């Protein structure tokens, strides 16, 4: 059966169909590295670099001349605007909707034309996209002639998690269209884990003729030095992994994430950008107290790309984007197998090795094997950098104590640092408190310790807000060399002081402070202490 692939990316969606014995006859994407990757791994396919919206609106004669007939159409429109990882899902959806409707228009033009051979079509995207795809589209919606109705959500449409279909990644996606329901091949008890992926590939720095057997395709074995984009290390600097750890495990009310990654579960969703200092950063342990990012090949295996699949990008970042934007081949393979079963078509019993494009000067392959990456050095922040964070790992009854410079006049350079108590989150529940707490609210013995702590720590702090802002903008190493504390060091010191002076069982005990408002004792002490310190810098 023939397959046409729109928004084809590097070819993850069609890779599953190729493995199931389907004939890929056409593919299109707008991004050059994706087109090159597709062409390099599927040399017999007519893959073009073009705009799907333009193609969807071509006159009939041009449209039919460009897009061949096929029994199957697949497509994965770009999902960035629908992803919850994009500004909490608040990004502009209009462009994403245009891309989806362009794909649906192509499906409709092929499905409802006279003599159509199209039997199956699939759209893949993030789960949130479901709310932006209408229940039905008429010919008029697509500005086409006819009285047809396209119903995208019929049949087996729904959420599918790639880990249940053989991919070692906890990647949930929404599939809709006309296709039979794919059969799960894994359960929670036997899903492939991140540890299995890493163990199968071995030490990234070992590049020799030792065999590597693909964890996802047991009959595929290559010599280690033949596995591309695997043999290098990208180690993280201390400031990078500390930032990532803080965001993963102490991000207010967002759930805690493993640091480093939990090796005994499938990999988390592989992102299109392999960042080092973000909450979503995928970080692996690398010896004692050291950390690294996964290689391109490791993430590709997490996504179930076979180890003989090459990614044609001129940088590590481009290659990671090719991987992270893809449909896991094992998931698409499950869909392809279901279609083949419905058509009584045979499926190859073993993995079919990729025949790469050879002797094509336009497909110069850049291999990351042997590449050297220097550990990054922290750079100073811009003078008007903003700051807002709480005393680390100190949240009781939804209260936390924050240090912020958000009340500054950044344009005029009038910096102001404040201590605040924040309660809960969201428009309806969130509150900011700045109660007046005095020594009468604190036991006398503890008050003496607080005063002593403030006196001692003030030696490492400036006397003005402006100078504290300057310290914040310096690198961690520069602050250490100057024997001065910045905001993060101050917060960590206060947290340590609280742990050293208040028994754990007393930290959450509530005490009344204002108008019947009760605060956990550690929150009260943290706020009072930080307020006193900040006020000394006025």
Short mmCIF file of C-alpha atoms in Angstrom, two decimals:
data_model
loop_
_atom_site.label_atom_id
_atom_site.label_comp_id
_atom_site.label_asym_id
_atom_site.label_seq_id
_atom_site.Cartn_x
_atom_site.Cartn_y
_atom_site.Cartn_z
CA UNK A 1 0.00 0.00 0.00
CA UNK A 2 1.18 3.51 -0.83
CA UNK A 3 1.70 6.29 1.72
CA UNK A 4 1.89 10.08 1.30
CA UNK A 5 3.50 11.95 4.20
CA UNK A 6 2.79 15.63 5.02
CA UNK A 7 4.77 17.69 7.53
CA UNK A 8 7.07 14.71 7.22
CA UNK A 9 9.89 15.99 9.43
CA UNK A 10 12.88 13.68 9.43
CA UNK A 11 10.66 10.69 8.72
CA UNK A 12 9.68 9.16 12.05
CA UNK A 13 6.00 8.75 11.11
CA UNK A 14 6.77 7.07 7.79
CA UNK A 15 9.60 4.98 9.27
CA UNK A 16 7.07 2.78 11.05
CA UNK A 17 5.18 2.32 7.77
CA UNK A 18 8.42 1.50 5.92
CA UNK A 19 9.21 -1.19 8.48
CA UNK A 20 5.71 -2.62 8.00
CA UNK A 21 6.28 -3.01 4.27
CA UNK A 22 4.37 0.02 2.97
CA UNK A 23 5.57 2.01 -0.05
CA UNK A 24 6.27 5.66 0.76
CA UNK A 25 5.61 7.57 -2.47
CA UNK A 26 5.56 11.24 -1.44
CA UNK A 27 6.71 13.43 1.43
CA UNK A 28 6.85 17.16 2.06
CA UNK A 29 8.27 19.46 4.72
CA UNK A 30 9.31 23.09 4.85
CA UNK A 31 12.52 22.61 6.88
CA UNK A 32 15.65 21.75 4.90
CA UNK A 33 17.36 19.51 7.52
CA UNK A 34 14.15 17.46 7.74
CA UNK A 35 13.98 17.06 3.96
CA UNK A 36 17.65 16.03 3.81
CA UNK A 37 17.19 13.53 6.64
CA UNK A 38 14.14 12.05 4.94
CA UNK A 39 15.94 11.83 1.60
CA UNK A 40 19.05 10.31 3.14
CA UNK A 41 17.14 7.51 4.88
CA UNK A 42 14.48 6.93 2.20
CA UNK A 43 16.28 7.53 -1.11
CA UNK A 44 13.48 6.14 -3.27
CA UNK A 45 10.86 8.59 -2.05
CA UNK A 46 9.82 11.77 -3.86
CA UNK A 47 10.42 14.16 -0.95
CA UNK A 48 10.14 17.90 -1.57
CA UNK A 49 10.76 21.07 0.40
CA UNK A 50 7.53 23.05 0.18
CA UNK A 51 4.73 24.74 2.13
CA UNK A 52 1.81 22.43 2.94
CA UNK A 53 -0.59 25.39 3.11
CA UNK A 54 0.44 26.35 -0.42
CA UNK A 55 -0.03 22.79 -1.64
CA UNK A 56 -3.46 22.51 0.00
CA UNK A 57 -4.68 25.53 -1.96
CA UNK A 58 -3.28 24.67 -5.39
CA UNK A 59 -5.71 24.50 -8.34
CA UNK A 60 -6.94 20.96 -8.99
CA UNK A 61 -4.69 20.25 -11.94
CA UNK A 62 -1.52 21.42 -10.18
CA UNK A 63 -2.52 19.69 -6.95
CA UNK A 64 -3.05 16.32 -8.63
CA UNK A 65 0.15 16.67 -10.63
CA UNK A 66 2.18 17.27 -7.48
CA UNK A 67 0.51 14.97 -4.93
CA UNK A 68 0.23 11.34 -6.05
CA UNK A 69 -2.72 9.15 -5.13
CA UNK A 70 -2.18 6.79 -2.21
CA UNK A 71 -4.15 4.42 -0.03
CA UNK A 72 -2.78 6.07 3.13
CA UNK A 73 -2.08 9.68 4.09
CA UNK A 74 -0.20 10.54 7.27
CA UNK A 75 0.71 13.90 8.75
CA UNK A 76 2.04 15.56 11.88
CA UNK A 77 1.52 19.34 11.71
CA UNK A 78 3.90 21.35 13.95
CA UNK A 79 2.59 21.23 17.52
CA UNK A 80 4.50 23.99 19.33
CA UNK A 81 1.52 26.32 19.71
CA UNK A 82 -0.63 23.54 21.20
CA UNK A 83 1.95 22.14 23.60
CA UNK A 84 1.42 22.73 27.33
CA UNK A 85 5.19 23.13 27.63
CA UNK A 86 4.85 26.31 25.55
CA UNK A 87 4.07 29.10 28.01
CA UNK A 88 1.62 26.83 29.82
CA UNK A 89 -0.39 26.41 26.64
CA UNK A 90 -1.07 30.13 26.19
CA UNK A 91 0.69 30.52 22.83
CA UNK A 92 -1.19 31.79 19.77
CA UNK A 93 -3.05 28.85 18.24
CA UNK A 94 -4.08 30.47 14.93
CA UNK A 95 -1.03 29.38 12.94
CA UNK A 96 -1.26 25.84 14.30
CA UNK A 97 -4.93 25.65 13.35
CA UNK A 98 -4.12 26.85 9.82
CA UNK A 99 -1.56 24.07 9.43
CA UNK A 100 -3.96 21.41 10.71
CA UNK A 101 -6.77 22.58 8.44
CA UNK A 102 -4.40 22.65 5.46
CA UNK A 103 -3.62 18.98 6.13
CA UNK A 104 -7.30 18.13 6.55
CA UNK A 105 -8.08 19.93 3.29
CA UNK A 106 -5.53 17.77 1.48
CA UNK A 107 -7.09 14.66 3.00
CA UNK A 108 -10.55 15.83 1.90
CA UNK A 109 -9.39 16.60 -1.64
CA UNK A 110 -7.99 13.09 -2.00
CA UNK A 111 -10.74 11.27 -0.11
CA UNK A 112 -13.77 12.80 -1.78
CA UNK A 113 -12.54 13.13 -5.35
CA UNK A 114 -13.96 10.91 -8.07
CA UNK A 115 -12.19 7.56 -8.24
CA UNK A 116 -10.44 8.04 -4.90
CA UNK A 117 -8.20 5.23 -3.65
CA UNK A 118 -7.62 6.75 -0.21
CA UNK A 119 -8.69 4.34 2.53
CA UNK A 120 -6.87 5.48 5.65
CA UNK A 121 -5.52 8.73 7.02
CA UNK A 122 -3.92 9.69 10.33
CA UNK A 123 -3.12 13.01 12.00
CA UNK A 124 -0.69 13.02 14.95
CA UNK A 125 -0.22 15.82 17.45
CA UNK A 126 -0.04 16.67 21.15
CA UNK A 127 -3.16 15.74 23.19
CA UNK A 128 -4.25 19.37 23.59
CA UNK A 129 -4.82 19.64 19.84
CA UNK A 130 -8.09 17.72 20.14
CA UNK A 131 -9.87 20.83 21.38
CA UNK A 132 -8.87 22.75 18.25
CA UNK A 133 -9.99 20.21 15.66
CA UNK A 134 -13.69 20.51 14.88
CA UNK A 135 -16.03 17.53 15.03
CA UNK A 136 -16.71 17.86 11.32
CA UNK A 137 -15.67 19.89 8.30
CA UNK A 138 -17.86 20.52 5.29
CA UNK A 139 -16.74 21.20 1.73
CA UNK A 140 -17.59 24.85 2.33
CA UNK A 141 -15.22 24.95 5.32
CA UNK A 142 -12.39 24.08 2.94
CA UNK A 143 -13.73 26.31 0.15
CA UNK A 144 -14.22 23.22 -2.01
CA UNK A 145 -17.10 22.10 -4.19
CA UNK A 146 -19.33 19.25 -3.03
CA UNK A 147 -21.51 18.28 -0.11
CA UNK A 148 -19.12 15.99 1.76
CA UNK A 149 -18.41 16.01 5.51
CA UNK A 150 -15.03 15.06 6.99
CA UNK A 151 -15.19 13.78 10.58
CA UNK A 152 -11.65 13.71 12.03
CA UNK A 153 -12.51 12.27 15.45
CA UNK A 154 -14.32 9.12 14.30
CA UNK A 155 -13.20 5.53 14.73
CA UNK A 156 -10.05 4.79 16.70
CA UNK A 157 -9.17 8.44 17.30
CA UNK A 158 -7.81 9.04 20.79
CA UNK A 159 -4.75 9.42 23.01
CA UNK A 160 -1.95 6.92 22.53
CA UNK A 161 1.17 6.56 24.67
CA UNK A 162 4.19 5.41 22.69
CA UNK A 163 5.56 3.37 25.61
CA UNK A 164 2.77 0.80 25.15
CA UNK A 165 3.75 0.25 21.52
CA UNK A 166 7.44 -0.45 22.06
CA UNK A 167 9.04 3.00 22.22
CA UNK A 168 11.08 3.59 25.41
CA UNK A 169 9.47 6.98 26.01
CA UNK A 170 6.49 8.16 28.02
CA UNK A 171 5.20 10.18 25.07
CA UNK A 172 1.43 10.63 24.84
CA UNK A 173 -0.03 11.87 21.57
CA UNK A 174 -3.43 12.35 20.00
CA UNK A 175 -4.12 10.38 16.83
CA UNK A 176 -7.21 11.07 14.79
CA UNK A 177 -8.51 10.17 11.36
CA UNK A 178 -9.66 6.94 9.78
CA UNK A 179 -7.59 3.96 10.85
CA UNK A 180 -8.06 0.73 12.83
CA UNK A 181 -7.04 0.76 16.47
CA UNK A 182 -3.40 -0.30 16.92
CA UNK A 183 -2.69 -3.18 19.30
CA UNK A 184 -0.54 -2.54 22.37
CA UNK A 185 2.65 -4.59 22.54
CA UNK A 186 3.76 -3.53 26.03
CA UNK A 187 2.25 -3.16 29.50
CA UNK A 188 3.43 -1.19 32.51
CA UNK A 189 5.20 -4.33 33.68
CA UNK A 190 7.40 -4.80 30.60
CA UNK A 191 7.89 -1.35 29.08
CA UNK A 192 11.41 -0.65 27.88
CA UNK A 193 13.27 1.55 30.36
CA UNK A 194 15.79 4.33 29.96
CA UNK A 195 18.38 2.13 31.68
CA UNK A 196 17.91 -0.55 29.01
CA UNK A 197 18.41 2.04 26.28
CA UNK A 198 21.62 3.41 27.81
CA UNK A 199 23.00 -0.04 28.61
CA UNK A 200 22.38 -1.25 25.07
CA UNK A 201 24.39 1.64 23.60
CA UNK A 202 27.15 1.48 26.18
CA UNK A 203 29.72 4.09 27.17
CA UNK A 204 29.47 7.00 24.72
CA UNK A 205 33.26 7.42 24.76
CA UNK A 206 33.86 3.84 23.62
CA UNK A 207 34.07 3.80 19.82
CA UNK A 208 35.43 0.53 18.46
CA UNK A 209 34.27 -2.56 16.61
CA UNK A 210 32.34 -3.99 19.58
CA UNK A 211 28.78 -4.94 18.56
CA UNK A 212 25.79 -2.83 19.56
CA UNK A 213 22.41 -4.51 19.28
CA UNK A 214 19.44 -2.18 18.98
CA UNK A 215 17.25 -2.43 22.09
CA UNK A 216 14.19 -1.74 19.92
CA UNK A 217 15.12 -4.00 16.98
CA UNK A 218 16.86 -7.16 18.27
CA UNK A 219 17.93 -8.35 14.81
CA UNK A 220 19.74 -5.05 14.09
CA UNK A 221 23.39 -5.08 15.18
CA UNK A 222 26.14 -2.66 14.17
CA UNK A 223 29.72 -2.16 15.21
CA UNK A 224 30.02 0.60 17.78
CA UNK A 225 31.96 2.85 15.40
CA UNK A 226 29.15 2.55 12.83
CA UNK A 227 26.53 3.98 15.20
CA UNK A 228 26.38 7.69 14.38
CA UNK A 229 25.91 10.65 16.75
CA UNK A 230 26.66 8.54 19.83
CA UNK A 231 30.33 8.82 20.74
CA UNK A 232 30.75 12.15 22.51
CA UNK A 233 30.00 13.73 25.90
CA UNK A 234 28.24 16.99 26.63
CA UNK A 235 29.00 17.55 30.32
CA UNK A 236 27.11 20.20 32.27
CA UNK A 237 28.65 23.01 34.25
CA UNK A 238 27.76 23.32 37.92
CA UNK A 239 25.62 26.41 37.36
CA UNK A 240 23.65 24.55 34.67
CA UNK A 241 22.78 21.42 36.59
CA UNK A 242 22.11 23.33 39.82
CA UNK A 243 19.62 25.54 37.99
CA UNK A 244 17.95 22.51 36.42
CA UNK A 245 17.76 20.68 39.76
CA UNK A 246 16.18 23.70 41.44
CA UNK A 247 13.55 24.02 38.70
CA UNK A 248 12.82 20.30 38.68
CA UNK A 249 12.53 19.69 42.40
CA UNK A 250 11.65 23.04 43.95
CA UNK A 251 9.41 24.81 41.43
CA UNK A 252 6.69 26.11 43.71
CA UNK A 253 3.57 24.00 43.32
CA UNK A 254 4.59 22.13 40.21
CA UNK A 255 5.29 18.47 40.84
CA UNK A 256 8.79 17.27 41.54
CA UNK A 257 10.77 15.73 38.72
CA UNK A 258 13.62 13.24 38.99
CA UNK A 259 17.15 14.58 39.07
CA UNK A 260 19.00 13.00 37.40
CA UNK A 261 16.60 11.02 35.22
CA UNK A 262 14.94 7.91 36.65
CA UNK A 263 16.60 5.10 34.71
CA UNK A 264 14.05 2.48 35.71
CA UNK A 265 11.17 4.03 33.78
CA UNK A 266 10.73 4.86 30.10
CA UNK A 267 12.32 8.17 29.17
CA UNK A 268 10.27 11.30 29.67
CA UNK A 269 8.94 13.01 26.56
CA UNK A 270 11.90 13.92 24.38
CA UNK A 271 11.81 17.64 23.62
CA UNK A 272 12.78 19.34 20.37
CA UNK A 273 15.31 21.50 22.22
CA UNK A 274 17.93 19.78 24.38
CA UNK A 275 18.37 22.47 27.03
CA UNK A 276 20.64 22.15 30.06
CA UNK A 277 19.18 24.55 32.63
CA UNK A 278 15.42 24.18 32.23
CA UNK A 279 12.81 22.24 34.18
CA UNK A 280 12.28 19.97 31.17
CA UNK A 281 16.01 19.34 30.70
CA UNK A 282 16.85 15.66 30.35
CA UNK A 283 19.90 15.13 32.55
CA UNK A 284 21.87 11.93 33.09
CA UNK A 285 24.30 11.12 35.86
CA UNK A 286 27.96 11.04 34.80
CA UNK A 287 30.04 9.74 37.67
CA UNK A 288 29.96 11.24 41.16
CA UNK A 289 28.61 14.78 41.28
CA UNK A 290 28.80 15.17 37.50
CA UNK A 291 26.04 15.28 34.93
CA UNK A 292 25.60 15.24 31.16
CA UNK A 293 23.00 15.57 28.45
CA UNK A 294 22.04 12.46 26.46
CA UNK A 295 23.61 12.03 23.04
CA UNK A 296 21.55 12.45 19.89
CA UNK A 297 21.65 8.68 19.40
CA UNK A 298 20.48 8.00 22.94
CA UNK A 299 17.45 10.27 22.47
CA UNK A 300 16.82 8.72 19.05
CA UNK A 301 16.71 5.27 20.65
CA UNK A 302 14.36 6.61 23.33
CA UNK A 303 12.11 7.63 20.45
CA UNK A 304 12.55 4.14 18.88
CA UNK A 305 14.50 5.24 15.82
CA UNK A 306 16.68 2.33 14.65
CA UNK A 307 20.43 2.72 15.18
CA UNK A 308 21.03 2.74 11.41
CA UNK A 309 18.89 5.88 10.98
CA UNK A 310 20.98 9.00 10.25
CA UNK A 311 20.09 12.57 11.20
CA UNK A 312 21.26 15.13 8.66
CA UNK A 313 21.95 18.26 10.66
CA UNK A 314 24.99 20.50 10.81
CA UNK A 315 24.89 20.82 14.59
CA UNK A 316 23.94 18.91 17.70
CA UNK A 317 20.97 21.23 18.22
CA UNK A 318 19.52 20.61 14.76
CA UNK A 319 19.85 16.86 15.19
CA UNK A 320 18.09 16.98 18.57
CA UNK A 321 15.27 18.98 16.98
CA UNK A 322 14.89 16.36 14.24
CA UNK A 323 14.55 13.69 16.92
CA UNK A 324 12.32 15.61 19.33
CA UNK A 325 9.83 16.72 16.67
CA UNK A 326 9.33 13.21 15.33
CA UNK A 327 6.61 10.62 15.69
CA UNK A 328 8.12 7.55 17.42
CA UNK A 329 8.51 4.91 14.68
CA UNK A 330 7.28 2.15 16.99
CA UNK A 331 3.99 4.01 17.46
CA UNK A 332 3.53 4.55 13.74
CA UNK A 333 4.54 0.93 13.13
CA UNK A 334 1.67 -0.20 15.36
CA UNK A 335 -0.75 1.90 13.28
CA UNK A 336 0.71 0.51 10.05
CA UNK A 337 0.42 -3.08 11.28
CA UNK A 338 -3.24 -2.48 12.19
CA UNK A 339 -3.93 -1.14 8.70
CA UNK A 340 -2.08 -4.05 7.08
CA UNK A 341 -4.11 -6.51 9.15
CA UNK A 342 -7.36 -4.84 8.07
CA UNK A 343 -6.27 -5.24 4.45
CA UNK A 344 -4.93 -8.79 4.91
CA UNK A 345 -1.52 -7.56 3.83
CA UNK A 346 1.62 -9.34 5.10
CA UNK A 347 4.10 -7.52 7.35
CA UNK A 348 7.86 -8.28 7.31
CA UNK A 349 8.80 -10.53 10.21
CA UNK A 350 12.15 -8.86 10.86
CA UNK A 351 13.52 -5.34 10.72
CA UNK A 352 14.48 -4.19 7.22
CA UNK A 353 17.82 -2.31 7.30
CA UNK A 354 17.88 1.20 5.89
CA UNK A 355 19.49 1.70 2.48
CA UNK A 356 21.03 5.16 2.72
CA UNK A 357 21.33 7.60 -0.15
CA UNK A 358 24.84 7.27 -1.56
CA UNK A 359 27.05 9.66 -3.54
CA UNK A 360 24.76 12.66 -3.18
CA UNK A 361 26.83 15.81 -2.77
CA UNK A 362 23.79 17.67 -1.44
CA UNK A 363 23.54 15.22 1.47
CA UNK A 364 26.78 15.82 3.30
CA UNK A 365 26.49 13.93 6.59
CA UNK A 366 27.93 15.50 9.74
CA UNK A 367 28.66 12.84 12.36
CA UNK A 368 28.95 13.93 16.01
CA UNK A 369 31.15 10.94 16.88
CA UNK A 370 34.40 12.19 18.36
CA UNK A 371 33.15 15.76 18.77
CA UNK A 372 34.54 17.72 21.73
CA UNK A 373 32.31 20.02 23.75
CA UNK A 374 33.83 22.35 26.32
CA UNK A 375 32.01 22.73 29.62
CA UNK A 376 30.17 26.02 29.46
CA UNK A 377 31.22 28.98 31.55
CA UNK A 378 28.59 31.00 33.35
CA UNK A 379 28.14 34.46 31.86
CA UNK A 380 27.21 37.62 33.77
CA UNK A 381 23.53 38.56 33.63
CA UNK A 382 22.35 41.79 32.09
CA UNK A 383 22.17 44.70 34.54
CA UNK A 384 18.35 44.70 34.59
CA UNK A 385 17.96 40.95 35.19
CA UNK A 386 14.86 40.05 37.18
CA UNK A 387 14.73 37.69 40.14
CA UNK A 388 11.94 35.91 41.96
CA UNK A 389 12.46 32.78 44.02
CA UNK A 390 11.60 31.32 47.38
CA UNK A 391 13.59 29.89 50.27
CA UNK A 392 14.49 26.51 48.76
CA UNK A 393 12.44 23.46 49.66
CA UNK A 394 10.46 25.41 52.26
CA UNK A 395 6.75 25.19 51.47
CA UNK A 396 4.23 24.55 54.23
CA UNK A 397 0.44 24.68 53.90
CA UNK A 398 0.89 26.28 50.46
CA UNK A 399 2.96 29.15 51.93
CA UNK A 400 6.44 30.07 50.76
CA UNK A 401 8.77 33.03 51.39
CA UNK A 402 9.99 34.78 48.25
CA UNK A 403 12.79 37.19 47.54
CA UNK A 404 12.15 39.40 44.52
CA UNK A 405 13.32 42.49 42.70
CA UNK A 406 10.12 42.74 40.63
CA UNK A 407 9.16 46.04 42.30
CA UNK A 408 12.22 47.78 40.87
CA UNK A 409 12.13 50.54 38.31
CA UNK A 410 14.36 48.74 35.85
CA UNK A 411 14.40 51.47 33.23
CA UNK A 412 15.70 54.09 35.65
CA UNK A 413 17.97 51.70 37.51
CA UNK A 414 16.17 52.16 40.83
CA UNK A 415 16.43 48.61 42.13
CA UNK A 416 14.35 47.40 45.04
CA UNK A 417 14.56 44.01 46.72
CA UNK A 418 11.62 42.75 48.77
CA UNK A 419 10.64 39.84 50.94
CA UNK A 420 7.10 38.48 50.47
CA UNK A 421 4.97 35.59 51.64
CA UNK A 422 3.18 33.88 48.76
CA UNK A 423 0.19 31.64 49.27
CA UNK A 424 -1.00 29.07 46.71
CA UNK A 425 -1.22 29.86 42.99
CA UNK A 426 -3.74 30.74 40.30
CA UNK A 427 -5.87 33.84 39.82
CA UNK A 428 -8.49 32.84 42.38
CA UNK A 429 -6.32 31.43 45.16
CA UNK A 430 -2.97 33.17 44.98
CA UNK A 431 -2.21 35.76 47.65
CA UNK A 432 0.79 37.91 48.50
CA UNK A 433 1.25 38.78 52.17
CA UNK A 434 3.62 41.27 53.75
CA UNK A 435 2.65 41.12 57.44
CA UNK A 436 4.37 43.19 60.08
CA UNK A 437 6.13 40.69 62.28
CA UNK A 438 8.02 41.85 65.35
CA UNK A 439 10.27 40.27 67.96
CA UNK A 440 7.17 39.65 70.08
CA UNK A 441 6.06 37.01 67.55
CA UNK A 442 9.27 35.04 68.01
CA UNK A 443 10.52 33.15 71.10
CA UNK A 444 13.27 35.13 72.81
CA UNK A 445 15.93 32.41 72.53
CA UNK A 446 15.31 32.06 68.79
CA UNK A 447 15.21 35.84 68.37
CA UNK A 448 18.74 36.10 69.73
CA UNK A 449 19.91 33.45 67.26
CA UNK A 450 18.21 35.29 64.40
CA UNK A 451 19.91 38.55 65.30
CA UNK A 452 23.26 36.80 65.52
CA UNK A 453 22.69 35.16 62.12
CA UNK A 454 21.71 38.48 60.52
CA UNK A 455 24.77 40.18 61.97
CA UNK A 456 27.06 37.45 60.67
CA UNK A 457 25.59 37.11 57.18
CA UNK A 458 25.46 40.88 56.65
CA UNK A 459 29.24 40.84 56.43
CA UNK A 460 28.88 39.08 53.07
CA UNK A 461 26.11 41.35 51.80
CA UNK A 462 26.14 44.91 50.42
CA UNK A 463 24.49 47.85 52.12
CA UNK A 464 22.37 48.96 49.16
CA UNK A 465 19.82 47.44 46.77
CA UNK A 466 21.84 48.62 43.78
CA UNK A 467 24.92 46.74 44.92
CA UNK A 468 22.87 43.62 45.65
CA UNK A 469 21.54 43.80 42.08
CA UNK A 470 25.11 44.05 40.86
CA UNK A 471 26.05 40.96 42.87
CA UNK A 472 23.10 39.08 41.39
CA UNK A 473 24.32 39.87 37.87
CA UNK A 474 27.82 38.55 38.60
CA UNK A 475 28.72 34.91 37.99
CA UNK A 476 28.75 32.45 40.87
CA UNK A 477 32.54 32.17 40.67
CA UNK A 478 32.96 35.95 40.75
CA UNK A 479 30.79 36.19 43.87
CA UNK A 480 32.82 33.46 45.53
CA UNK A 481 36.06 35.24 44.67
CA UNK A 482 34.68 38.46 46.16
CA UNK A 483 33.39 36.56 49.22
CA UNK A 484 29.92 37.96 48.65
CA UNK A 485 26.46 36.42 48.56
CA UNK A 486 23.87 36.79 45.82
CA UNK A 487 20.12 36.06 46.03
CA UNK A 488 20.39 32.29 45.66
CA UNK A 489 23.17 32.02 48.22
CA UNK A 490 21.20 34.20 50.63
CA UNK A 491 18.10 32.03 50.29
CA UNK A 492 20.14 28.86 50.78
CA UNK A 493 21.78 30.33 53.89
CA UNK A 494 18.41 31.23 55.42
CA UNK A 495 17.12 27.73 54.72
CA UNK A 496 20.16 26.22 56.39
CA UNK A 497 19.71 28.52 59.39
CA UNK A 498 16.07 27.44 59.78
CA UNK A 499 17.04 23.77 59.65
CA UNK A 500 19.82 24.33 62.18
CA UNK A 501 17.65 26.19 64.69
CA UNK A 502 14.09 24.88 64.34
CA UNK A 503 13.35 21.17 64.79
CA UNK A 504 11.70 19.65 61.72
CA UNK A 505 8.55 18.78 63.63
CA UNK A 506 8.12 22.42 64.71
CA UNK A 507 8.60 24.00 61.29
CA UNK A 508 5.07 23.28 60.09
CA UNK A 509 3.31 24.27 63.34
CA UNK A 510 1.01 27.21 62.76
CA UNK A 511 1.09 30.43 64.77
CA UNK A 512 -1.31 33.36 64.57
CA UNK A 513 0.23 36.60 63.31
CA UNK A 514 -2.41 39.00 61.89
CA UNK A 515 -6.19 39.19 61.93
CA UNK A 516 -6.60 35.51 62.55
CA UNK A 517 -4.12 34.52 59.83
CA UNK A 518 -2.03 31.53 60.80
CA UNK A 519 1.41 30.94 59.35
CA UNK A 520 3.64 27.88 59.60
CA UNK A 521 6.37 28.71 62.08
CA UNK A 522 9.24 28.20 59.60
CA UNK A 523 7.51 30.54 57.13
CA UNK A 524 7.14 33.20 59.82
CA UNK A 525 10.80 32.92 60.83
CA UNK A 526 11.99 32.84 57.22
CA UNK A 527 9.99 35.91 56.31
CA UNK A 528 11.06 37.87 59.39
CA UNK A 529 14.72 36.98 58.89
CA UNK A 530 14.77 37.81 55.20
CA UNK A 531 12.81 41.04 55.71
CA UNK A 532 15.32 42.20 58.31
CA UNK A 533 18.23 41.40 55.99
CA UNK A 534 16.65 43.11 52.97
CA UNK A 535 15.73 46.18 55.03
CA UNK A 536 19.37 46.59 56.05
CA UNK A 537 20.17 47.05 52.34
CA UNK A 538 17.68 49.89 51.78
#
